[in-house]
C-alpha atoms as one frame of an Amber mdcrd trajectory, in Angstrom:
protein
  -8.235   2.453  -1.281  -6.961  -1.114  -1.492  -9.777  -2.167  -3.800  -9.257
   0.800  -6.096  -5.498   0.211  -6.130  -5.838  -3.473  -7.050  -8.438  -2.860
  -9.764  -6.558   0.068 -11.305  -3.296  -1.928 -11.306  -4.950  -4.805 -13.146
  -6.615  -2.448 -15.632  -3.299  -0.755 -16.331  -1.432  -4.033 -16.878  -4.213
  -5.312 -19.115  -3.962  -2.144 -21.193  -0.163  -2.304 -21.380  -0.156  -5.973
 -22.387  -2.948  -5.373 -24.907  -1.130  -2.542 -26.676   2.083  -4.509 -27.048
   4.241  -2.264 -24.875   7.263  -4.229 -23.724   7.410  -5.724 -20.240   9.993
  -3.233 -19.016   7.219  -0.860 -17.926   5.596  -3.570 -15.841   8.890  -4.690
 -14.344   9.760  -1.113 -13.362   6.415  -0.664 -11.620   6.399  -4.011  -9.873
  10.082  -4.185  -8.960  10.285  -4.877  -5.243   6.728  -6.240  -5.313   7.165
  -8.987  -7.879   5.525 -11.701  -5.839   2.697  -9.537  -4.552   0.362 -10.314
  -7.476   1.787 -13.426  -9.095  -1.478 -14.690 -10.593  -2.635 -11.508 -12.291
  -2.332 -11.626 -16.061  -3.884  -9.811 -18.993  -7.550 -10.514 -19.640  -7.297
 -12.892 -22.601  -9.843 -15.698 -22.952  -7.852 -18.542 -21.437  -6.698 -16.648
 -18.356  -9.665 -14.374 -17.661 -11.275 -16.528 -14.960  -7.956 -17.120 -13.180
  -7.105 -13.438 -13.462 -10.513 -12.385 -12.142 -10.174 -14.776  -9.205  -6.712
 -13.406  -8.401  -8.028  -9.853  -8.709 -10.791 -10.546  -6.185  -8.352 -12.167
  -3.742  -5.842  -9.344  -4.045  -8.546  -6.692  -3.741  -9.617  -8.257  -0.451
  -6.031  -8.496   0.758  -5.249  -4.878  -0.056  -8.520  -3.701   1.480  -7.630
  -5.544   4.662  -4.127  -4.033   4.668  -5.467  -0.487   4.257  -8.104  -1.111
   6.943  -5.403  -2.403   9.282  -3.265   0.651   8.547  -6.132   3.078   9.165
  -7.189   1.409  12.407  -3.660   1.077  13.685  -2.796   4.682  12.838  -5.948
   6.003  14.488  -5.418   3.891  17.595  -1.777   4.913  17.951  -2.526   8.588
  17.372  -5.375   8.524  19.876  -3.300   6.640  22.463  -0.336   8.974  22.106
  -2.619  12.003  22.348  -4.102  10.651  25.578  -0.645   9.873  26.972   0.868
  13.268  26.118  -2.247  15.343  26.588  -1.816  17.014  23.207  -2.119  16.129
  19.544   1.014  17.348  17.798   3.196  16.439  14.836   5.368  14.167  16.995
   2.422  11.875  17.731   1.611  11.763  14.024   5.221  10.957  13.126   5.488
   8.091  15.629   2.078   6.656  14.672   2.923   6.924  10.962   6.304   5.238
  11.419   4.880   2.315  13.392   1.975   1.930  10.966   4.321   2.034   7.964
   6.515  -0.627   9.510   3.506  -2.833  10.256   2.277  -2.420   6.688   5.685
  -3.516   5.386   5.387  -6.676   7.479   2.180  -7.656   5.653   3.998  -8.086
   2.330   5.252 -11.496   1.278   8.884 -10.490   0.945   9.463  -7.914   3.682
  13.076  -6.984   4.326  14.829  -4.741   6.812  15.303  -2.038   4.172  11.670
  -2.194   3.151  10.550  -1.836   6.772  12.798   1.190   7.333  11.617   2.813
   4.087   7.981   2.208   5.000   8.497   3.625   8.488  10.131   6.773   7.098
   7.428   7.133   4.444   4.628   6.636   6.986   6.162   9.190   9.347   6.643
  11.712   6.542   3.127  11.329   5.154   1.398  11.498   8.531   3.485  14.451
   9.715   2.799  16.334   6.492  -0.920  15.575   6.751  -0.945  16.808  10.347
   0.878  20.019   9.478  -1.320  20.673   6.426  -4.509  20.057   8.416  -3.657
  23.154  10.469  -3.302  25.252   7.319  -6.449  24.149   5.501
């Protein structure tokens, strides 16, 4: 997921910069994450090797972050299931919140608001996934 996200982000920005669309689109997408990919630029001749190197580094970083999130979520869910004796939406919500908060800590410019938002998002996504897994 991290690798696909990093590659698709770079392809999108290369396309946007190549078509001459103003930078407001890029700033809207990257607002809040401005320093996350500081070395990525469009693929013109003079910056292509630097951009490719940054892409590889960021792909590895995002892959590691998603691997950490998956492992942490699984471990927390499994541990909570063992502790409570049942796998319910509450375990998923707690595991998602803690995992979301941990993921927010891996960014360069994590703030209190960002951690709270990530915890709420993680809890919401994992609870929804748990509830939908019973339907499908």
